[in-house]
Coordinates of C-alpha atoms in Angstrom, one line a residue:
M1 CA 137.1 93.4 127.1
Q2 CA 135.6 91.1 124.4
R3 CA 132.1 91.8 123.1
P4 CA 129.6 88.9 123.5
L5 CA 128.8 87.0 120.4
Y6 CA 125.1 87.5 121.0
R7 CA 123.1 90.4 122.2
L8 CA 119.4 90.3 123.0
G9 CA 117.3 91.5 120.0
M10 CA 119.9 90.5 117.4
I11 CA 118.2 87.7 115.6
T12 CA 114.6 88.9 115.2
P13 CA 115.6 92.1 113.3
L14 CA 117.3 90.0 110.6
Y15 CA 114.1 88.1 109.8
A16 CA 112.0 91.3 110.2
A17 CA 114.3 93.0 107.6
A18 CA 114.0 90.0 105.2
L19 CA 110.2 89.9 105.6
T20 CA 110.1 93.6 104.9
L21 CA 111.9 93.1 101.7
V22 CA 109.3 90.5 100.7
F23 CA 106.6 93.1 101.5
I24 CA 108.4 95.8 99.5
A25 CA 108.6 93.5 96.5
L26 CA 104.8 92.7 96.7
S27 CA 104.1 96.4 97.2
A28 CA 106.2 97.3 94.1
R29 CA 104.1 94.8 92.1
V30 CA 100.9 96.7 93.1
I31 CA 102.4 100.1 92.5
L32 CA 103.8 99.2 89.0
Y33 CA 100.6 97.6 88.0
R34 CA 98.6 100.6 89.1
R35 CA 100.8 103.0 87.1
A36 CA 100.9 100.8 84.0
N37 CA 97.1 100.5 84.0
Q38 CA 96.3 104.0 85.4
I39 CA 94.3 102.7 88.4
G40 CA 94.5 105.2 91.2
L41 CA 92.0 104.1 93.8
G42 CA 90.6 100.6 94.7
D43 CA 90.9 97.8 92.2
Q44 CA 88.2 99.1 89.7
G45 CA 87.2 95.4 89.1
D46 CA 90.7 94.6 87.7
K47 CA 91.4 91.0 88.7
G48 CA 95.1 91.3 88.0
L49 CA 95.3 94.3 90.4
L50 CA 93.1 92.6 93.0
K51 CA 95.4 89.5 93.0
R52 CA 98.4 91.7 93.6
I53 CA 96.6 93.6 96.4
R54 CA 95.7 90.4 98.1
A55 CA 99.2 89.0 97.8
Q56 CA 100.5 92.1 99.5
G57 CA 97.7 92.2 102.0
N58 CA 98.3 88.6 103.0
C59 CA 101.9 89.3 103.8
A60 CA 100.9 92.4 105.8
E61 CA 98.4 90.3 107.7
Y62 CA 100.7 87.4 108.7
A63 CA 104.3 88.7 108.8
P64 CA 103.9 91.2 111.7
M65 CA 102.3 88.5 114.0
G66 CA 105.2 86.2 113.2
V67 CA 107.8 88.8 113.9
L68 CA 106.0 89.8 117.2
L69 CA 105.9 86.2 118.3
M70 CA 109.5 85.7 117.4
L71 CA 110.5 88.8 119.3
L72 CA 108.6 87.6 122.4
V73 CA 110.6 84.3 122.2
E74 CA 113.8 86.2 121.9
L75 CA 113.0 88.4 124.8
Q76 CA 112.8 85.3 126.9
N77 CA 116.4 84.5 125.9
A78 CA 115.5 81.4 123.9
Q79 CA 118.3 79.4 122.3
H80 CA 119.4 80.7 118.9
I81 CA 118.4 77.4 117.2
W82 CA 114.7 78.0 118.2
L83 CA 114.8 81.6 116.9
H84 CA 116.4 80.7 113.6
G85 CA 113.9 77.8 113.3
I86 CA 110.9 80.2 113.8
G87 CA 112.4 82.8 111.5
T88 CA 113.3 80.3 108.8
L89 CA 109.8 78.8 108.8
L90 CA 108.2 82.2 108.8
L91 CA 110.3 83.6 105.9
A92 CA 110.1 80.4 103.8
G93 CA 106.3 80.4 104.4
R94 CA 105.8 84.0 103.3
L95 CA 108.1 83.5 100.3
L96 CA 106.4 80.3 99.1
H97 CA 102.9 81.9 99.6
A98 CA 103.9 85.0 97.7
V99 CA 105.4 83.1 94.8
G100 CA 102.4 80.7 94.6
F101 CA 99.9 83.5 94.9
S102 CA 101.7 85.7 92.4
A103 CA 102.2 83.0 89.7
R104 CA 100.1 82.9 86.6
P105 CA 98.1 80.7 87.1
P106 CA 98.5 80.5 90.9
I107 CA 100.4 77.5 92.2
M108 CA 98.1 76.2 95.0
A109 CA 100.7 73.8 96.4
L110 CA 103.1 76.7 97.1
R111 CA 100.3 78.7 98.6
V112 CA 99.2 75.8 100.9
W113 CA 102.8 75.0 101.9
G114 CA 103.4 78.7 102.5
M115 CA 100.5 78.9 104.9
I116 CA 101.5 75.6 106.6
L117 CA 105.1 76.9 107.2
T118 CA 103.8 80.3 108.4
L119 CA 101.4 78.7 110.9
L120 CA 104.1 76.2 112.0
S121 CA 106.3 79.1 112.8
F122 CA 103.5 80.6 114.9
L123 CA 103.0 77.3 116.8
M124 CA 106.7 76.9 117.4
A125 CA 106.9 80.4 118.8
I126 CA 103.9 79.8 121.0
G127 CA 105.4 76.5 122.2
C128 CA 108.6 78.3 123.1
I129 CA 106.8 81.1 124.9
L130 CA 104.8 78.7 127.0
L131 CA 107.7 76.4 127.8
L132 CA 110.0 79.3 128.7
S133 CA 107.3 81.1 130.7
L134 CA 106.3 78.0 132.7
S135 CA 109.9 76.9 133.3
G136 CA 110.9 80.4 134.5
G137 CA 113.1 81.2 131.5

């Protein structure tokens, strides 16, 4: 018997893993800066550390909601194209925001586009959820 090419829950984990790698990279920047500057707790008024903490925090605030929304879409058996669209927008948005935020000086255009793409992924997921729920799947 041949295995199906697609199993439920197969697409969202790919994007969740990629977003987690982004989060790990941002976390490493915080950890390495803390070690290099011997800052154990808080930011002690260090603007370089605060900037790194906020870049990491922003990812931690937005990525989980995007993954959750994407998973809800996948649980409704949405077409793969929609899942990859949501995932690509979310991942690209988080990457652009992280690069723009982390640059010295910050690149506001990347931050803005990062947030736009992130929020578009949320809206696309919400649209899919509503359409699939109202149409009965």
